[in-house]
Structure formats: C-alpha cells, structure tokens
Short mmCIF file of C-alpha atoms and ligand atoms in Angstrom, two decimals:
data_model
loop_
_atom_site.label_atom_id
_atom_site.label_comp_id
_atom_site.label_asym_id
_atom_site.label_seq_id
_atom_site.Cartn_x
_atom_site.Cartn_y
_atom_site.Cartn_z
CA MET F 91 60.42 46.31 51.65
CA TYR F 92 57.11 44.90 52.86
CA GLU F 93 55.18 43.93 49.74
CA ASP F 94 52.54 42.40 51.95
CA GLN F 95 51.40 45.06 54.39
CA ARG F 96 50.17 42.41 56.79
CA LEU F 97 53.82 41.46 57.34
CA MET F 98 54.82 44.94 58.49
CA PRO F 99 56.21 44.76 62.02
CA PRO F 100 53.58 45.71 64.56
CA LYS F 101 54.09 49.20 65.94
CA ASN F 102 55.73 48.02 69.12
CA LEU F 103 58.42 46.03 67.30
CA LEU F 104 61.36 48.12 66.16
CA PRO F 105 63.00 47.02 62.87
CA VAL F 106 66.53 45.72 63.36
CA ALA F 107 68.13 48.57 61.38
CA ASP F 108 66.31 51.22 63.44
CA ALA F 109 67.30 49.56 66.70
CA LEU F 110 70.95 49.44 65.56
CA LYS F 111 70.84 53.08 64.63
CA ARG F 112 69.47 54.10 68.04
CA VAL F 113 72.06 51.97 69.80
CA LEU F 114 74.96 53.36 67.78
CA ASP F 115 73.77 56.96 68.03
CA ALA F 116 73.75 56.65 71.79
CA ALA F 117 77.25 55.27 72.07
CA SER F 118 80.04 57.83 72.13
CA PRO F 119 83.71 57.04 71.39
CA ILE F 120 85.99 56.88 74.42
CA ALA F 121 88.32 59.87 74.35
CA ASP F 122 91.04 58.42 76.59
CA VAL F 123 94.20 57.37 74.79
CA GLU F 124 96.74 55.04 76.37
CA THR F 125 100.25 54.45 75.14
CA ILE F 126 101.02 50.79 75.78
CA ALA F 127 103.75 48.31 74.96
CA LEU F 128 103.34 46.73 71.54
CA ARG F 129 103.41 43.27 73.08
CA GLU F 130 100.38 44.15 75.20
CA ALA F 131 98.46 45.59 72.25
CA PHE F 132 96.76 42.58 70.72
CA GLY F 133 93.08 43.30 70.09
CA ARG F 134 93.34 46.97 70.86
CA THR F 135 92.34 49.81 68.54
CA LEU F 136 94.79 52.42 67.27
CA ALA F 137 93.94 55.92 68.47
CA ARG F 138 96.18 57.66 65.91
CA ASP F 139 97.78 56.94 62.56
CA LEU F 140 100.97 54.96 62.86
CA LEU F 141 103.80 56.17 60.63
CA ALA F 142 106.81 54.16 59.62
CA THR F 143 109.84 55.59 61.33
CA ARG F 144 112.18 53.70 59.07
CA THR F 145 112.27 52.36 55.52
CA GLN F 146 111.74 48.64 55.03
CA PRO F 147 113.84 47.05 53.87
CA PRO F 148 116.35 49.74 54.79
CA PHE F 149 118.72 48.60 52.01
CA ASP F 150 118.46 46.26 48.99
CA VAL F 151 118.37 42.71 50.34
CA SER F 152 118.65 39.33 48.79
CA ALA F 153 115.45 37.33 48.72
CA MET F 154 117.25 34.05 48.17
CA ASP F 155 120.34 32.05 48.98
CA GLY F 156 122.88 32.18 46.14
CA TYR F 157 125.40 34.58 44.65
CA GLY F 158 125.36 38.37 44.36
CA VAL F 159 126.49 39.03 40.79
CA ARG F 160 126.76 41.68 38.12
CA HIS F 161 124.27 40.28 35.68
CA ALA F 162 126.11 41.56 32.59
CA ASP F 163 129.15 39.51 33.65
CA ILE F 164 127.35 36.27 33.73
CA SER F 165 124.75 36.46 31.05
CA THR F 166 126.96 35.13 28.26
CA PRO F 167 126.94 31.33 28.06
CA GLY F 168 130.08 29.82 29.59
CA ALA F 169 130.93 32.97 31.54
CA ARG F 170 132.46 32.50 35.00
CA VAL F 171 132.95 35.06 37.81
CA LYS F 172 135.22 34.84 40.82
CA LEU F 173 133.94 34.38 44.33
CA VAL F 174 135.48 37.13 46.48
CA GLY F 175 133.56 37.08 49.74
CA GLU F 176 130.28 36.56 51.55
CA ALA F 177 127.24 38.49 52.73
CA ALA F 178 124.84 37.06 55.25
CA ALA F 179 121.75 38.33 57.09
CA GLY F 180 122.95 41.00 59.49
CA ARG F 181 126.47 40.94 58.03
CA SER F 182 127.36 42.90 54.89
CA PHE F 183 130.11 42.27 52.42
CA PRO F 184 132.47 45.16 53.18
CA GLY F 185 133.70 45.91 49.67
CA GLU F 186 132.27 46.29 46.20
CA VAL F 187 131.62 43.58 43.67
CA LYS F 188 133.81 44.50 40.73
CA ALA F 189 133.66 43.33 37.14
CA GLY F 190 134.31 39.58 36.99
CA GLU F 191 133.51 39.08 40.69
CA CYS F 192 130.64 37.74 42.81
CA VAL F 193 129.90 37.13 46.50
CA ARG F 194 128.18 34.28 48.25
CA ILE F 195 124.91 35.70 49.60
CA PHE F 196 122.18 34.50 51.87
CA THR F 197 118.51 35.46 52.26
CA GLY F 198 118.12 38.75 54.07
CA ALA F 199 121.67 39.89 53.47
CA PRO F 200 122.35 43.39 52.12
CA VAL F 201 123.14 43.27 48.41
CA PRO F 202 126.71 44.53 48.08
CA GLN F 203 127.64 47.50 46.00
CA GLY F 204 128.19 46.60 42.40
CA ALA F 205 125.97 43.50 42.44
CA ASP F 206 122.65 43.91 40.59
CA ALA F 207 121.15 40.42 40.63
CA ILE F 208 121.04 37.28 42.71
CA LEU F 209 121.93 34.01 41.05
CA ILE F 210 120.13 31.43 43.12
CA GLN F 211 122.27 28.56 44.29
CA GLU F 212 120.13 25.98 42.54
CA ASP F 213 120.97 27.64 39.21
CA ALA F 214 124.68 28.14 39.93
CA ILE F 215 127.54 26.16 38.41
CA VAL F 216 130.28 26.02 41.10
CA GLU F 217 133.80 25.19 39.94
CA GLY F 218 135.95 25.87 43.02
CA ALA F 219 136.00 29.67 43.35
CA MET F 220 134.59 30.19 39.85
CA ILE F 221 130.78 30.59 39.50
CA GLY F 222 128.64 30.40 36.39
CA ALA F 223 124.93 30.38 35.63
CA ARG F 224 122.99 27.49 34.15
CA GLU F 225 120.36 29.82 32.71
CA PRO F 226 120.42 33.47 31.65
CA ILE F 227 119.51 35.69 34.52
CA ARG F 228 117.54 38.92 34.77
CA LYS F 229 118.87 42.20 36.09
CA GLY F 230 117.45 42.85 39.57
CA GLN F 231 116.26 39.31 40.05
CA HIS F 232 115.65 38.15 43.63
CA ILE F 233 116.48 41.56 45.07
CA ARG F 234 114.02 43.23 47.41
CA VAL F 235 114.82 46.88 46.85
CA ALA F 236 115.04 49.33 49.69
CA GLY F 237 111.60 50.67 50.64
CA VAL F 238 109.64 48.08 48.71
CA ASP F 239 107.53 47.31 51.83
CA PHE F 240 107.23 50.89 53.09
CA ARG F 241 109.22 54.11 53.41
CA ALA F 242 109.87 56.26 56.43
CA ASP F 243 106.99 58.64 57.20
CA GLU F 244 104.39 56.63 55.27
CA VAL F 245 101.20 55.86 57.20
CA GLY F 246 101.26 52.11 57.66
CA LEU F 247 98.30 51.73 59.95
CA LYS F 248 95.39 54.11 60.25
CA ALA F 249 93.68 55.31 63.42
CA GLY F 250 90.80 52.90 64.01
CA ALA F 251 92.74 49.83 62.93
CA ARG F 252 92.28 46.88 65.28
CA LEU F 253 95.63 45.34 66.11
CA GLY F 254 95.60 41.71 65.09
CA PRO F 255 98.67 39.55 64.45
CA ALA F 256 99.54 41.11 61.06
CA GLU F 257 99.05 44.66 62.34
CA LEU F 258 101.27 44.02 65.36
CA ALA F 259 103.99 42.68 63.05
CA LEU F 260 103.69 45.74 60.81
CA ALA F 261 103.87 48.09 63.82
CA ALA F 262 106.99 46.32 64.97
CA ALA F 263 108.56 46.52 61.49
CA MET F 264 107.71 50.19 61.41
CA ASN F 265 109.76 50.59 64.55
CA HIS F 266 107.11 51.08 67.25
CA ALA F 267 107.81 49.62 70.68
CA THR F 268 104.71 51.34 72.02
CA VAL F 269 101.42 52.23 70.39
CA PRO F 270 98.66 54.75 71.15
CA VAL F 271 95.36 52.95 71.66
CA THR F 272 91.95 53.90 72.91
CA ARG F 273 91.03 52.80 76.41
CA ARG F 274 89.13 49.56 76.54
CA PRO F 275 85.42 50.03 77.29
CA ARG F 276 84.64 48.55 80.70
CA VAL F 277 81.69 46.19 80.56
CA ALA F 278 79.98 45.01 83.72
CA LEU F 279 78.07 41.77 83.28
CA LEU F 280 75.00 40.93 85.36
CA SER F 281 72.86 37.83 85.14
CA THR F 282 69.33 38.18 86.27
CA GLY F 283 67.25 35.22 87.41
CA SER F 284 66.36 33.61 90.74
CA GLU F 285 66.89 30.24 89.09
CA LEU F 286 70.57 30.87 88.43
CA VAL F 287 73.54 29.58 90.36
CA GLU F 288 77.27 29.96 89.70
CA VAL F 289 79.37 27.07 88.48
CA HIS F 290 81.02 26.61 91.90
CA GLU F 291 77.65 26.37 93.67
CA ARG F 292 75.40 23.35 93.97
CA PRO F 293 72.08 23.80 92.09
CA GLN F 294 69.02 23.03 94.23
CA GLY F 295 65.57 22.03 92.96
CA ALA F 296 64.56 24.33 90.17
CA GLN F 297 67.87 25.98 89.74
CA ILE F 298 70.11 26.06 86.64
CA ARG F 299 73.63 27.27 86.04
CA ASN F 300 74.42 30.76 84.84
CA SER F 301 76.09 30.38 81.48
CA ASN F 302 75.39 33.72 79.78
CA THR F 303 78.06 35.69 81.54
CA TYR F 304 80.63 33.21 80.28
CA SER F 305 79.70 33.65 76.64
CA LEU F 306 79.25 37.37 77.06
CA ALA F 307 82.65 37.73 78.76
CA GLY F 308 84.26 35.94 75.83
CA TYR F 309 82.41 37.94 73.19
CA ALA F 310 83.07 41.26 74.90
CA THR F 311 86.73 40.50 75.45
CA LYS F 312 87.08 39.54 71.82
CA ALA F 313 85.51 42.85 70.89
CA GLY F 314 88.26 44.61 72.81
CA ALA F 315 86.41 45.34 76.10
CA GLU F 316 87.52 44.81 79.69
CA VAL F 317 84.99 42.70 81.57
CA VAL F 318 83.87 43.07 85.15
CA GLN F 319 81.78 40.16 86.44
CA ALA F 320 79.09 41.78 88.54
CA GLY F 321 77.35 38.53 89.53
CA ILE F 322 73.86 37.12 89.60
CA VAL F 323 70.82 39.08 90.71
CA VAL F 324 67.64 37.53 91.93
CA ASP F 325 64.32 38.56 90.42
CA ASP F 326 63.52 41.31 92.90
CA PHE F 327 62.93 44.88 91.82
CA GLU F 328 64.99 46.59 94.49
CA VAL F 329 67.87 44.09 94.23
CA THR F 330 67.92 44.52 90.44
CA ARG F 331 67.81 48.31 90.69
CA GLN F 332 70.66 48.37 93.20
CA ALA F 333 72.78 45.91 91.21
CA ILE F 334 72.49 48.00 88.05
CA ALA F 335 73.29 51.17 90.01
CA ASP F 336 76.40 49.48 91.47
CA ALA F 337 77.48 48.12 88.12
CA LEU F 338 77.15 51.65 86.62
CA THR F 339 79.74 52.90 89.14
CA GLN F 340 82.41 50.67 87.66
CA ALA F 341 81.69 50.42 83.94
CA ASP F 342 81.01 52.29 80.74
CA VAL F 343 78.56 49.64 79.61
CA VAL F 344 76.31 47.45 81.77
CA MET F 345 75.16 44.28 80.10
CA LEU F 346 72.40 42.25 81.71
CA SER F 347 70.94 39.01 80.55
CA GLY F 348 67.43 37.82 81.27
CA GLY F 349 64.57 39.59 82.90
CA VAL F 350 63.46 41.52 79.79
CA SER F 351 60.47 39.49 78.71
CA MET F 352 56.89 40.14 79.68
CA GLY F 353 56.70 38.00 82.82
CA ASP F 354 55.94 39.22 86.32
CA TYR F 355 59.59 38.65 87.20
CA ASP F 356 61.05 40.59 84.31
CA LEU F 357 62.29 43.57 86.21
CA VAL F 358 65.13 45.00 84.16
CA LYS F 359 63.03 47.64 82.39
CA PRO F 360 61.27 48.90 85.51
CA ALA F 361 64.62 49.04 87.35
CA LEU F 362 66.17 51.02 84.49
CA GLN F 363 63.21 53.42 84.52
CA ALA F 364 63.55 53.88 88.28
CA LEU F 365 67.24 54.78 87.78
CA GLY F 366 66.24 57.46 85.30
CA ALA F 367 67.67 55.73 82.28
CA GLU F 368 66.17 56.55 78.90
CA ILE F 369 64.96 53.37 77.24
CA LEU F 370 65.77 53.68 73.51
CA VAL F 371 65.03 50.14 72.41
CA GLU F 372 62.62 47.56 73.79
CA LYS F 373 61.41 44.71 71.55
CA VAL F 374 63.06 44.40 68.22
CA ALA F 375 61.52 42.80 65.12
CA MET F 376 63.94 39.96 65.19
CA HIS F 377 64.19 36.32 66.06
CA PRO F 378 65.77 35.23 68.30
CA GLY F 379 66.34 38.25 70.54
CA LYS F 380 63.04 40.06 70.35
CA PRO F 381 63.01 41.35 73.97
CA THR F 382 66.36 43.15 73.60
CA VAL F 383 66.44 46.31 75.67
CA PHE F 384 68.81 49.20 75.29
CA ALA F 385 68.98 52.27 77.49
CA ARG F 386 71.18 55.29 78.06
CA LEU F 387 71.99 57.09 81.30
CA GLY F 388 74.19 60.09 80.62
CA GLU F 389 77.27 58.81 78.81
CA GLN F 390 76.72 55.25 79.93
CA VAL F 391 74.72 52.65 78.07
CA ILE F 392 72.87 49.56 79.30
CA PHE F 393 71.99 46.46 77.38
CA GLY F 394 69.18 44.27 78.64
CA LEU F 395 69.85 41.18 76.60
CA PRO F 396 67.44 38.27 76.49
CA GLY F 397 67.92 35.34 78.87
CA ASN F 398 68.09 32.49 76.42
CA PRO F 399 71.69 31.61 75.61
CA VAL F 400 71.37 31.77 71.82
CA SER F 401 69.30 34.97 71.93
CA VAL F 402 72.01 36.59 74.08
CA ALA F 403 74.63 35.69 71.52
CA VAL F 404 72.62 36.95 68.55
CA SER F 405 71.69 40.22 70.27
CA PHE F 406 75.27 40.75 71.42
CA HIS F 407 76.63 40.37 67.90
CA LEU F 408 73.98 42.51 66.24
CA PHE F 409 73.96 45.40 68.75
CA ALA F 410 76.52 45.23 71.55
CA ARG F 411 79.61 44.32 69.53
CA PRO F 412 79.28 47.32 67.17
CA VAL F 413 78.76 49.57 70.18
CA LEU F 414 81.92 48.31 71.87
CA LEU F 415 83.89 48.78 68.69
CA LYS F 416 82.45 52.25 68.07
CA MET F 417 83.47 53.22 71.61
CA GLN F 418 87.04 52.22 70.74
CA GLY F 419 86.99 54.24 67.58
CA ALA F 420 87.34 51.17 65.39
CA SER F 421 86.98 51.87 61.69
CA GLU F 422 85.27 48.51 61.04
CA ILE F 423 82.48 47.88 63.54
CA HIS F 424 80.14 45.50 61.73
CA LEU F 425 80.51 41.81 61.17
CA PRO F 426 81.16 40.86 57.56
CA ARG F 427 78.14 39.99 55.52
CA LYS F 428 78.25 37.58 52.59
CA ARG F 429 75.83 36.09 50.10
CA ALA F 430 75.55 32.29 50.28
CA TYR F 431 73.27 29.59 48.99
CA VAL F 432 71.31 27.89 51.77
CA THR F 433 71.64 24.13 51.64
CA ARG F 434 68.33 23.32 53.26
CA GLN F 435 65.02 25.06 53.72
CA VAL F 436 65.14 27.69 56.49
CA LYS F 437 62.02 28.93 58.18
CA GLY F 438 61.58 32.63 58.73
CA ALA F 439 59.67 34.34 61.53
CA PRO F 440 57.52 37.06 59.89
CA PRO F 441 57.04 39.85 60.77
CA ARG F 442 60.40 39.54 62.46
CA ARG F 443 63.80 39.18 60.83
CA SER F 444 65.16 35.79 61.62
CA HIS F 445 68.78 34.80 62.23
CA GLN F 446 69.39 31.13 61.78
CA PRO F 447 72.66 29.69 63.13
CA ALA F 448 74.59 28.11 60.28
CA ARG F 449 77.90 26.89 59.05
CA LEU F 450 79.44 28.67 56.11
CA GLN F 451 81.48 26.63 53.65
CA LEU F 452 82.99 26.91 50.21
CA ARG F 453 81.80 23.99 48.15
CA ASP F 454 82.14 23.55 44.36
CA GLY F 455 83.39 27.15 44.23
CA ARG F 456 80.25 28.52 45.85
CA ALA F 457 79.63 29.90 49.31
CA LYS F 458 77.05 27.70 51.01
CA ALA F 459 75.33 28.15 54.32
CA GLU F 460 74.28 24.98 56.06
CA PRO F 461 71.52 25.76 58.59
CA LEU F 462 72.17 23.99 61.90
CA LYS F 463 69.56 21.73 63.31
CA TRP F 464 68.76 23.58 66.44
CA GLY F 465 66.21 23.32 69.16
CA GLY F 466 65.54 27.03 69.41
CA SER F 467 66.94 29.90 71.32
CA SER F 468 68.07 27.86 74.32
CA ASP F 469 70.07 25.37 72.23
CA LEU F 470 73.56 26.35 73.19
CA VAL F 471 75.02 23.04 72.02
CA ALA F 472 73.89 23.59 68.43
CA PHE F 473 74.87 27.23 68.48
CA MET F 474 78.39 26.32 69.46
CA GLN F 475 78.83 24.88 65.93
CA ALA F 476 77.66 28.05 64.21
CA ASP F 477 80.07 30.36 62.43
CA ALA F 478 77.39 32.38 60.68
CA LEU F 479 73.77 33.55 60.87
CA ILE F 480 71.51 33.21 57.89
CA VAL F 481 69.33 36.31 57.66
CA VAL F 482 65.73 35.52 56.73
CA PRO F 483 64.01 38.78 55.85
CA GLU F 484 61.02 40.07 57.83
CA ASP F 485 58.55 39.35 55.02
CA CYS F 486 59.84 35.89 54.21
CA ALA F 487 58.13 32.80 55.54
CA SER F 488 60.94 30.54 54.43
CA LEU F 489 64.00 30.32 52.22
CA ASN F 490 64.18 27.26 50.04
CA ALA F 491 67.15 25.02 49.48
CA GLY F 492 69.41 26.59 46.84
CA GLU F 493 68.19 30.13 47.46
CA LEU F 494 70.73 32.89 47.83
CA ALA F 495 70.63 34.52 51.27
CA GLU F 496 72.42 37.16 53.21
CA VAL F 497 74.71 35.66 55.81
CA ILE F 498 76.42 37.34 58.78
CA GLN F 499 79.79 35.87 59.59
CA LEU F 500 80.40 35.37 63.31
CA PRO F 501 83.87 36.09 64.65
CA SER F 502 86.02 32.98 64.69
P1 LIG V 834 64.20 35.31 81.03
O1 LIG V 834 64.34 36.21 79.85
O2 LIG V 834 64.76 35.87 82.26
O3 LIG V 834 62.83 34.82 81.20
O4 LIG V 834 65.06 34.03 80.68
C1 LIG V 834 64.76 33.22 79.57
C2 LIG V 834 65.36 31.85 79.69
O5 LIG V 834 66.80 31.94 79.70
C3 LIG V 834 64.98 31.13 80.97
O6 LIG V 834 64.81 29.76 80.68
C4 LIG V 834 66.21 31.32 81.86
O7 LIG V 834 66.35 30.30 82.80
C5 LIG V 834 67.31 31.32 80.86
N1 LIG V 834 68.44 32.14 81.36
C6 LIG V 834 68.36 33.37 81.81
N2 LIG V 834 69.54 33.85 82.22
C7 LIG V 834 70.40 32.85 82.01
C8 LIG V 834 71.80 32.69 82.25
N3 LIG V 834 72.54 33.70 82.80
N4 LIG V 834 72.39 31.54 81.94
C9 LIG V 834 71.68 30.55 81.38
N5 LIG V 834 70.36 30.62 81.18
C10 LIG V 834 69.73 31.74 81.48
MG1 LIG V 835 64.58 35.50 84.16
#
C-alpha cells in the first residue's frame, strides 16, 4: 500500500482501517428486544425475521380500470360480450362470469370467477350493455395474481433490516401491527471546552457557541440512537472526569467533543484513564479527525471526538455511526462507497488519509465528485453542502481533476 516507505504513517498514528476494527470489535450488540407499534418503528432495526402472515395480494386483483372478461370470448374481431355486473376495490362481483359475459371492474377489485383478463377501458368499445375490444387481448393481462408480491410464511424482512419508509409499508402489508426491534443505544453527548456557551446563554469575551452537540444529536438520532444531552464541561480535569462518570450512568455510549488534542487543556484522555477506561484508539492517520479517541469501560464505549465541527462530523461517520448500527444488530453498518471522477484537484494529507467534503453528482452519465471549497476543519458552512467525502489515500499528495477516486456517501 505504501510504495514510498517515507509515507508510512508514523508509529503513533493508527491507520483508519485498524482504528475502525478496534472500535467495532469493542462494541457489542444490544441484546434487549422491544416489541413496538409499527407506527413508532421508523429508523429502528428489526431484531428478528419478519414473516408474511398473509398472502399479497390475497386473491387475483385487477391492475386497471376496465372490464373483467373471458379472453376467448372477445378475441375474435367484432365479438361483443354482455355486461352483467360490477367489481370494485373492496367489493367483489358475487357471481361467476359465464361465456358471453363480462363485468365492469376497477383497480384493486378481485377478479371474478370465470374472468381471465382485464380489458382496459381505453381499449373497450361500449355499445350500451354490450362490450367489445378494439385490439386483441392477452390471457391474464392486467391481472395481479394472488401471491405475486409475497406468500404467507415467506420472510419479507430479515433481522438486521433498518425500517425505512418502504420497509414499514412492507411490514404493514405483511400484517404486522407491532414489530420486534432492538433497543436504541443511549448516547450521552458532552461538549468539552471552557470557551463554550449554550445557545440560550450570552457569550462573553472569548466565548463561542457550542454547536457540536447539535450536529452529533442529529447524526446519532439518524443512526437510530436515543440521545441524552449531558451538557458542556469546562476544561478542568476533575470536572471532566466527573462529567464522564455521570454520563456513563445513563448511557451505553458517551460521546465527547473537543479536549483530545495535545494542549494543556485537553483533558479527555487523562480523565478516561483515571476512570479506568481502556484507551483503544488515540490519533488516527486521517485528516480531518486525527485526534479521535476511543475507549472502552466494561460494556460501555466512549468516543473522544475532535473539537472542530467538521472533524467531529467526519469522525462520527467513520467510527461512531458503524458502532451505533452494530449495537442495534443492523446488517448494513457502513456508509455506501462509490467511485467517482473528481472535478478539481484535491490535496491529500500524507501520511494521513484525507476526507474531502464534496458534492456527488451524475453528469454526462458519470459519477462526479465536486470538492467543496472549504476553509478547513472548522468550516461548518461549507460542510453543510457536502453529501460525500472524497477519500485521498495516505500515500497520495493530490488527486488531479478527472482522476477516479473512492467516495463515501454521507446520509441524506
Ligand atoms: P479542541 O479540540 O478542544 O482544542 O477544540 C478544537 C476547536 O474546536 C476549538 O477551536 C474549539 O473552540 C472548537 N470546538 C470545540 N468544541 C466545540 C463545540 N462543542 N462546538 C463548536 N466548536 C467547538
Ligand atoms: Mg477544547
């Protein structure tokens, strides 16, 4: 991987893949299963396979508005059949369609006995109660046969599926009013920094607003977690240690931002050590997000994410999101990766792997990644536009315009 040995990450920088492995190995799936109402289940992860408890459609239904006919009756030019009744969605035609007969039928209506095709109304010749076809018709046309979607006892959704809009609809169609899901991981968010004030407070002198817990709350919620806002902690060792200890009493995962660099006031690591946590990751060969810290204390895990708003977001998506999804037993825990042509030169950050915020687009039939003009890891305004990260490999000083690159798609 490193053709030029000088570009090998220094010993104290952990390659991204190794950091991810350590993080994932330390996170154990949550065993608790909750049975919840389907309408509350958006974004949750199925704990067990979901079987269809009925066949869909349960009977042959018409896919169009028109006439339920016996195709043999109507396939000869000039043939006419007699209208004898009607079938609508939710209301069957009670009898059988006999030779020489047809029924008016609407989309979703059960196809009556005897009928074997739907003549759509646009193709029908209507002469009072006598119906003919403009064009020859095909046996079985416009009929959705019973079970074409799924049959009773088929597995429609597998354990580990995340319930999005389509999955919820399928669960409903399969007849489930409630679904077994894994418990949401509880994530306590802490912002470290004596410079930080909350949005409802008035910043004084050298203070700035806390913004990280807002992005993190959104990202974590989107990843299926339940968020506890544990507040802002000033850069004091004892205060930090106590705040982490308190957060650990109410969460599976504690996520801090800031306080993980090399400064005198970067106290997250010492506080974690004092609490007896095992530090598994500190300093990753990546940009932005190098100071990312990850630790384990028993079954609980702690992320010390960087302070800069963009670094927080990148580190969250590379490491914390997969952990939250693994905890929920999700079958797909990684963000989709694509190949795309970069539209402008992108600088790398050897020996670190760089992640450049970008916009992904399909242009002239090709996936293209447009690197955003950004002012670095504090440029929240530029990052807001990003829907992807261009990955610039560890040993690459820059990617040129038109080069094919790996791109990580951010959740929309
Ligand atoms: P640190 O890693 O604590 O040195 O923080 C790096 C930079 O990110 C500093 O400029 C901090 O002011 C900024 N920062 C840290 N935490 C937050 C936060 N919660 N919201 C916004 N900016 C932050
Ligand atoms: Mg700080």
